[in-house]
Short mmCIF file of C-alpha atoms in Angstrom, two decimals:
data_model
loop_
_atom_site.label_atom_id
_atom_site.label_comp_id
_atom_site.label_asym_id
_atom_site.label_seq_id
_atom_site.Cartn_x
_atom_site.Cartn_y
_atom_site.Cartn_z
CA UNK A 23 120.61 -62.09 38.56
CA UNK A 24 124.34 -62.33 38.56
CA UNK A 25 127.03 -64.60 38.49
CA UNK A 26 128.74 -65.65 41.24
CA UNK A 27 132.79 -66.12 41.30
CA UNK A 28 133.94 -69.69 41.95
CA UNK A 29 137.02 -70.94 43.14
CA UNK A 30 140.11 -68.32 41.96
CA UNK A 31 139.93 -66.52 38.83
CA UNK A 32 138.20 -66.68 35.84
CA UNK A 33 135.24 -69.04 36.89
CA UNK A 34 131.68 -67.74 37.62
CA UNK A 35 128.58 -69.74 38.10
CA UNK A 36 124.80 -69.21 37.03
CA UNK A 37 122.58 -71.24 39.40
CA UNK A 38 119.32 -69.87 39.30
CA UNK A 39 117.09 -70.95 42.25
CA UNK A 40 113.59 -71.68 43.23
CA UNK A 41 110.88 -73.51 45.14
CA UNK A 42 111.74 -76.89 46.10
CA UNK A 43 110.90 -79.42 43.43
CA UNK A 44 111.18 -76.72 40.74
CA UNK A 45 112.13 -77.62 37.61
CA UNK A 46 114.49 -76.47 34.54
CA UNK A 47 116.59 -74.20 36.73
CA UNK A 48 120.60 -75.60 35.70
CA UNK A 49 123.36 -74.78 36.92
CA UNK A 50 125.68 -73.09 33.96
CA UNK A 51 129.63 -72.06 34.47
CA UNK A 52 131.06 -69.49 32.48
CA UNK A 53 135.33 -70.05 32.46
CA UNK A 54 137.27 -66.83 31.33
CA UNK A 55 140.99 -66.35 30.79
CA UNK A 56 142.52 -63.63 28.61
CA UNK A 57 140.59 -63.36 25.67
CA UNK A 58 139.29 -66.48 25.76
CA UNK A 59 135.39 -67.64 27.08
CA UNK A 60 133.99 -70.88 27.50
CA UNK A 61 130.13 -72.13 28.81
CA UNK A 62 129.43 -75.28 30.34
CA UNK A 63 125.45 -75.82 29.77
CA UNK A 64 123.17 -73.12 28.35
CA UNK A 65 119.74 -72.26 30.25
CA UNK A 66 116.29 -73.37 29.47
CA UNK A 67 114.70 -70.58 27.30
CA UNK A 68 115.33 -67.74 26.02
CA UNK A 69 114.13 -65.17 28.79
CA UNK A 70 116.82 -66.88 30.80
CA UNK A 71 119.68 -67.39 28.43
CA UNK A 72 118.92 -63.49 27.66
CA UNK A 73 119.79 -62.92 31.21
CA UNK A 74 122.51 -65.11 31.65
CA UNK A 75 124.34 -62.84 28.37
CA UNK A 76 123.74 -60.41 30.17
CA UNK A 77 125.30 -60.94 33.70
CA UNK A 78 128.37 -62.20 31.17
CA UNK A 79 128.40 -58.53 29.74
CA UNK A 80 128.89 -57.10 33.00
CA UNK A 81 130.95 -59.82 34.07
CA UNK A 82 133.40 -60.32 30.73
CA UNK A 83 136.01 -57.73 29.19
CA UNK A 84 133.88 -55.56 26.29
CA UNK A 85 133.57 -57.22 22.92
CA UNK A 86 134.45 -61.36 24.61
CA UNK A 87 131.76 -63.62 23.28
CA UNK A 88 131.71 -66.96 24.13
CA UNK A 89 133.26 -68.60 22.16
CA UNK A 90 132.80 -72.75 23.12
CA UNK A 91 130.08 -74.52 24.76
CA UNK A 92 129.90 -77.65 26.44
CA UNK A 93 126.60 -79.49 27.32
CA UNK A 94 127.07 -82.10 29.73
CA UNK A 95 123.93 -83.71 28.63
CA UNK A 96 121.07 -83.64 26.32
CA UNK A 97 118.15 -82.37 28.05
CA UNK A 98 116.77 -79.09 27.02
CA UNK A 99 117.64 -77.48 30.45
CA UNK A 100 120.95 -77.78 29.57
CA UNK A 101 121.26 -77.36 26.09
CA UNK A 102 118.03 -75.25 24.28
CA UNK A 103 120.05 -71.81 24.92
CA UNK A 104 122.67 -72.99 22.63
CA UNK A 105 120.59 -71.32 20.23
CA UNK A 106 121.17 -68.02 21.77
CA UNK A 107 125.11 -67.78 21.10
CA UNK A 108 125.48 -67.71 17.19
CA UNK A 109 128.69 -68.87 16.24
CA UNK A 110 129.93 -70.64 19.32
CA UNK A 111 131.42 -74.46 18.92
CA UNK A 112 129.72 -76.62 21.02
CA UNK A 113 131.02 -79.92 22.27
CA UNK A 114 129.16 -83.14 24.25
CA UNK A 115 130.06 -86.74 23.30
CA UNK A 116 128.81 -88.66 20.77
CA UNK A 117 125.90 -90.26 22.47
CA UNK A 118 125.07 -87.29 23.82
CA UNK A 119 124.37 -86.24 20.10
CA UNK A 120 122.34 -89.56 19.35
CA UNK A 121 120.18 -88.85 22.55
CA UNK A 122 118.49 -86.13 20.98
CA UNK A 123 116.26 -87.39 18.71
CA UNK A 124 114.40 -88.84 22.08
CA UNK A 125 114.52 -85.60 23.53
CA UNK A 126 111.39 -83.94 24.16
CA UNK A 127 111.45 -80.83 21.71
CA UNK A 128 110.54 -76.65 22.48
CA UNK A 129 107.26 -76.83 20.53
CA UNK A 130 105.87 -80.42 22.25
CA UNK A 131 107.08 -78.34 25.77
CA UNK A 132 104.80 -75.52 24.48
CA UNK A 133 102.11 -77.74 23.79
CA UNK A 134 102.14 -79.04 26.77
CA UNK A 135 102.53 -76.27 28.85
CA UNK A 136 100.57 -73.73 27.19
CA UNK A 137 97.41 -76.01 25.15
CA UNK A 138 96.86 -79.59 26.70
CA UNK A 139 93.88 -80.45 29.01
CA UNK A 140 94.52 -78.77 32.48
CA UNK A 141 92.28 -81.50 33.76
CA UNK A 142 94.57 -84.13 32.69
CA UNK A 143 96.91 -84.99 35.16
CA UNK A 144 100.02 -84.51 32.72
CA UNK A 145 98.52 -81.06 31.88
CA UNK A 146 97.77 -80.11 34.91
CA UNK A 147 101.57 -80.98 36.14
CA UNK A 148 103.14 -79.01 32.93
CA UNK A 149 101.68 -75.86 34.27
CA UNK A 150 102.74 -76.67 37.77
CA UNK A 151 106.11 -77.44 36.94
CA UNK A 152 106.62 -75.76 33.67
CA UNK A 153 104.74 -72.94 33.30
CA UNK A 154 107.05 -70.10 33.96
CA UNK A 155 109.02 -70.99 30.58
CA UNK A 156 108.22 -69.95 27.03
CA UNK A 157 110.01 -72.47 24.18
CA UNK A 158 108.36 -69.93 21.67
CA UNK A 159 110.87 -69.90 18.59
CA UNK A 160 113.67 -72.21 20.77
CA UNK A 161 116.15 -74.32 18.01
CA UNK A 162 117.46 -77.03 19.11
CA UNK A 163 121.08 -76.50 18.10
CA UNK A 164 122.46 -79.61 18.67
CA UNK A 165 126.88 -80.31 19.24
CA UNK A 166 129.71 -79.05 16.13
CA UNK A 167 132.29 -81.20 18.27
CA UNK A 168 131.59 -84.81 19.46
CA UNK A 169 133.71 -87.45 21.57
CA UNK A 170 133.91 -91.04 22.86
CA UNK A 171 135.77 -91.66 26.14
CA UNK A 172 137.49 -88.45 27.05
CA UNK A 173 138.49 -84.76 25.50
CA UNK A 174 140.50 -81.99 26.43
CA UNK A 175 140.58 -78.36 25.77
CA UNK A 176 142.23 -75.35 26.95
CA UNK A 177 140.25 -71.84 28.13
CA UNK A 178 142.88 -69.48 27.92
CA UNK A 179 144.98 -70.57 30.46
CA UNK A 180 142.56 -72.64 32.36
CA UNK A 181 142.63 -76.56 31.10
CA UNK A 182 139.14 -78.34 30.67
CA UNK A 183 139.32 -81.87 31.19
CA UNK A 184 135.64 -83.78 29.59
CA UNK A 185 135.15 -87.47 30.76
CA UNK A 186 132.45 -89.62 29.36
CA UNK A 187 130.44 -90.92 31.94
CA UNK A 188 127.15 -92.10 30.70
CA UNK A 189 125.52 -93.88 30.26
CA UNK A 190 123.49 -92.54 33.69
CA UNK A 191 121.23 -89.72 33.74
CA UNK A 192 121.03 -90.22 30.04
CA UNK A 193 122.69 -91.86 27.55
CA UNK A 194 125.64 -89.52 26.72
CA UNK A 195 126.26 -87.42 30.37
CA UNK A 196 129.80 -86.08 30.16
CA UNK A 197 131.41 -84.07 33.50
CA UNK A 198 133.68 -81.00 33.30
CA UNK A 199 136.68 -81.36 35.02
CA UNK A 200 139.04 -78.32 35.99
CA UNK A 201 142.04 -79.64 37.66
CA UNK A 202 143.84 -76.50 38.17
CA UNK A 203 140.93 -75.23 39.83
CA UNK A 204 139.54 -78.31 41.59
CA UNK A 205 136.48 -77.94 39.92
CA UNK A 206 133.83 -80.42 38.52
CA UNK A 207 130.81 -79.57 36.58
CA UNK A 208 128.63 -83.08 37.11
CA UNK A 209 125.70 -82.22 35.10
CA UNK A 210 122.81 -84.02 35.97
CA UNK A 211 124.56 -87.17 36.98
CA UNK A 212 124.48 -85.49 40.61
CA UNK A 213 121.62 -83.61 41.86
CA UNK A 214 121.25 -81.64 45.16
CA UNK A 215 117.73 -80.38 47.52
CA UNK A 216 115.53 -82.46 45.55
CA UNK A 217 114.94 -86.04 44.86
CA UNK A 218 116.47 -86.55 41.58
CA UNK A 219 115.13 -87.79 37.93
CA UNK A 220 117.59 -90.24 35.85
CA UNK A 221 116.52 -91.06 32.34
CA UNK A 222 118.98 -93.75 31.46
CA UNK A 223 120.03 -95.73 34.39
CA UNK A 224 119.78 -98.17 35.75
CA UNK A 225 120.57 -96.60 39.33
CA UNK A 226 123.85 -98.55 39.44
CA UNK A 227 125.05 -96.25 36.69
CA UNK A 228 124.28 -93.62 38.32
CA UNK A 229 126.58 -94.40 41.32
CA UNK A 230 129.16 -95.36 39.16
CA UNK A 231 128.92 -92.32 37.61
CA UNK A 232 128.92 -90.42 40.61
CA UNK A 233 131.99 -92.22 41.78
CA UNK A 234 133.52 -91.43 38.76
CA UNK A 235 133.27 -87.77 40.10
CA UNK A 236 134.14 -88.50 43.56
CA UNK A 237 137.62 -90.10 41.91
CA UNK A 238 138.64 -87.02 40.49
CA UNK A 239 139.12 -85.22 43.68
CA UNK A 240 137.99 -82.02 43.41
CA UNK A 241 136.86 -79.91 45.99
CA UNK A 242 134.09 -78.00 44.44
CA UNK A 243 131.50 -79.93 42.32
CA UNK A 244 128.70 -78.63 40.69
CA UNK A 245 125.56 -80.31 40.59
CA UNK A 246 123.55 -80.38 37.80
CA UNK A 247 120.78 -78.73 39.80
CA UNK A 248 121.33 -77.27 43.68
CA UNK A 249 123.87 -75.96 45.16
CA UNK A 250 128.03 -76.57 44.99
CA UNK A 251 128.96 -79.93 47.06
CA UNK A 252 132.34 -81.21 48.01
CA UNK A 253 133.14 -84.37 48.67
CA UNK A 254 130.89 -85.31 51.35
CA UNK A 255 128.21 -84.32 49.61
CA UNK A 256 128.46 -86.40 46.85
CA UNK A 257 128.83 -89.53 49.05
CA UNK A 258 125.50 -88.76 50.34
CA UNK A 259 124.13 -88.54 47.26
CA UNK A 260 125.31 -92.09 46.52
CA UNK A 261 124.17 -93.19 49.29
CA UNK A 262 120.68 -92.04 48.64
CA UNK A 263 121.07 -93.95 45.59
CA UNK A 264 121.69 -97.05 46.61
CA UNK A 265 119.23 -96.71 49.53
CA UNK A 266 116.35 -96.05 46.68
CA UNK A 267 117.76 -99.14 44.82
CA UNK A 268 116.92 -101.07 47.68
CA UNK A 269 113.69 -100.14 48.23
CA UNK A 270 113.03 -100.75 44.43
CA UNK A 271 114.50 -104.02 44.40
CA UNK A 272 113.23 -105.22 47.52
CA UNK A 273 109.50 -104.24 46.38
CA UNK A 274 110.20 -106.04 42.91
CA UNK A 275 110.62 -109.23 44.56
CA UNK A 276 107.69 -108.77 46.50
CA UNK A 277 105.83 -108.37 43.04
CA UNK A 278 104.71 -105.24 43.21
CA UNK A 279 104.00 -102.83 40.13
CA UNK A 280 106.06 -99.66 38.91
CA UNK A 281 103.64 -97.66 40.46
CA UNK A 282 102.13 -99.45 43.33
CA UNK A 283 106.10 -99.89 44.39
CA UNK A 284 107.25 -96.17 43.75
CA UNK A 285 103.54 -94.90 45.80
CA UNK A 286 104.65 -97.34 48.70
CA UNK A 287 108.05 -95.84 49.14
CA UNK A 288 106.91 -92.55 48.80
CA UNK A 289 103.97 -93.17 51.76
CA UNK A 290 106.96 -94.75 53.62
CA UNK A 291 108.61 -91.11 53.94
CA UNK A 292 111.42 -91.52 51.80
CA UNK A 293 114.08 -88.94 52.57
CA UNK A 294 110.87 -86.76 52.60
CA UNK A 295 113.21 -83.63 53.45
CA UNK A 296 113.42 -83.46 49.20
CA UNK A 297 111.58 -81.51 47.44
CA UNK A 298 109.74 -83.52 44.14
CA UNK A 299 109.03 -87.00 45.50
CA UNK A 300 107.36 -87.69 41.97
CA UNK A 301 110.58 -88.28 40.61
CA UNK A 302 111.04 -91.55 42.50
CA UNK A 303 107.87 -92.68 40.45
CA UNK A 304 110.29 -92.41 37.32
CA UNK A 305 113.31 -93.68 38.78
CA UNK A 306 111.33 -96.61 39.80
CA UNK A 307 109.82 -97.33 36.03
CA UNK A 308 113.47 -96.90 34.84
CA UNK A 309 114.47 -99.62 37.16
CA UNK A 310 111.48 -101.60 36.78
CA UNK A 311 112.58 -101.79 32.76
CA UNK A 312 116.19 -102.67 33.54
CA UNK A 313 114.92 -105.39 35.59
CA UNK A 314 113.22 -106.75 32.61
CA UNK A 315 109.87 -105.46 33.05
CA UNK A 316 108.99 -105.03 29.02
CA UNK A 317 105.83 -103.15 29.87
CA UNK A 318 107.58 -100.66 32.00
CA UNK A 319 107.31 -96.79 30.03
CA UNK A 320 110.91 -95.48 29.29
CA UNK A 321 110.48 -92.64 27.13
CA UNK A 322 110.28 -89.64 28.42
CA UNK A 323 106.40 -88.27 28.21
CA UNK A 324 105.36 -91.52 29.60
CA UNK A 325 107.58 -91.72 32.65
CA UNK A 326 106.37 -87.82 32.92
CA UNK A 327 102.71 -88.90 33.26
CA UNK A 328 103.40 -91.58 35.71
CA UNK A 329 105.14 -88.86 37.94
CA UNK A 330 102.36 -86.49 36.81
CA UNK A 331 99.97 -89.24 37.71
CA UNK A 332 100.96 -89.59 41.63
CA UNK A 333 101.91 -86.15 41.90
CA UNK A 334 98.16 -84.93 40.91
CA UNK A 335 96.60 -87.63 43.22
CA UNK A 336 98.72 -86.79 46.36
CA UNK A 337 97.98 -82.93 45.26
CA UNK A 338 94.22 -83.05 45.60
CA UNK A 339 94.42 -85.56 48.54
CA UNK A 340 96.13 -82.84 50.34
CA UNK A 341 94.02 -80.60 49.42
CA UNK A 342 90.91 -82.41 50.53
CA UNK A 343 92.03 -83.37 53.78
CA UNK A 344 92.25 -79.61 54.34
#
């Protein structure tokens, strides 16, 4: 795979594709001027980090390493091939570097990918979802270079504007902004093709966040996951949030649990053009818990098996009705 030139010189993204409601596959954008080499987000093993340094070789003048990294968030499909460039400086904000320690690590993805119960739903989904990676010998290398509010750097002759705009997806989510170029890097505060997973929320934060984007008027933005939006785009997006949030609420007040409100949206046909309709089962906990449910599951293995939980049901339901 190669990269892909974006928008004038100097910029090149990585957006590795597959099915629809695939997992792990980030966008990443390498930024080049003179002898200077920037990353925004690092892949999700090492198999495709490897291959990322690669299509840099052939992309890069000889001997250019990169030399700074940015993750726009914590998760490890934006952040676990940090440990793949020795030496590089690597910037996210602050509570971006406080979010780890709730992150799930490389060894419990191995584990659960490669030695839990196959019968257990949560098992069973790892493989389905996960099973192409190997976290074999992944450290997590976590930011040299932390912020609150805003930070800005230069890339040669390219400036790199970072604004704060978490919490949303998670805690710390920061977006790239290239002005010159009319670029934004959005990280997983905006997805695109599939329904999207937020860790943080609530779903109000996630709008604002996304407006926070929209605000900076840039003609190309980069999703965390999908493919390059402009404007419109992203106001669809929003939109999709705050339909969701309605549906949520709305089945809240009815009483309805977590689950029994996320499986009734889902058997609605909510925007059931997106690929991984699970994920509304976890948006729908984290909203549940910002409403005040206590008992609603936040962290993330347990909104994973809720997901896991519908998704293997409405699997084998399909499958028996032939």
């Amino acid at each position: 795979m190669d990269l892909t030139a974006l928008s004038g010189d100097g910029l090149y993204l990585w957006a590795p594709r597959g099915a629809a409601g695939s997992w792990g596959l980030a966008n990443c954008l390498l930024i080049t001027s003179g002898d200077d080499t920037a990353l925004i987000d690092t892949p999700y093993d090492e198999r495709m980090t490897r291959a990322l340094i690669a299509a840099a070789d052939r992309t890069l003048p000889a001997g250019a390493p990169v030399r700074t990294i940015v993750n726009t968030h914590a998760n490890g499909d934006h952040c676990f091939g940090n440990a793949f460039f020795p030496g590089a400086e690597i910037i996210s904000s602050q509570a971006s570097l406080e979010r780890h320690c709730r992150e799930i690590s490389p060894q419990q993805m191995q584990y659960l990918v490669h030695a839990s119960d196959p019968a257990n739903p949560l098992g069973w989904y790892a493989r389905e979802r996960f099973g192409a990676y190997d976290y074999t010998g992944i450290t997590v290398v976590p930011p040299t270079v932390t912020f609150n509010g805003s930070y800005d750097f230069q890339v040669g002759d390219i400036e790199v504007r970072l604004l704060e705009v978490g919490p949303a997806h998670t805690a710390g989510d920061l977006v790239a902004h290239l002005p010159g170029q009319g670029v934004v890097m959005a990280g997983d505060v905006i997805f695109e093709g599939d329904h999207p997973v937020h860790w943080e929320g609530p779903l109000a934060e996630v709008v604002r966040a996304a407006e926070a984007v929209l605000a900076l008027d840039a003609e190309h933005i980069v999703p965390g996951h999908g493919r390059v939006i402009g404007p419109d785009g992203v106001r669809a997006y929003i939109s999709y949030l705050r339909d969701l949030e309605g549906e949520i609420r709305e089945r809240h007040g009815r009483g309805l649990g977590a689950y029994e409100a996320a499986a009734d949206i889902l058997a609605g046909g909510f925007h059931p053009h997106l690929g991984a309709p699970e994920r509304v089962v976890m948006l729908t906990f984290i909203e549940y818990h910002h409403l005040g449910e206590a008992t609603a599951p936040i962290e993330m293995v347990d909104l994973a098996t809720q997901a896991a939980r519908w998704a293997y049901t409405h699997h084998h339901a399909t499958v028996a009705a032939g």
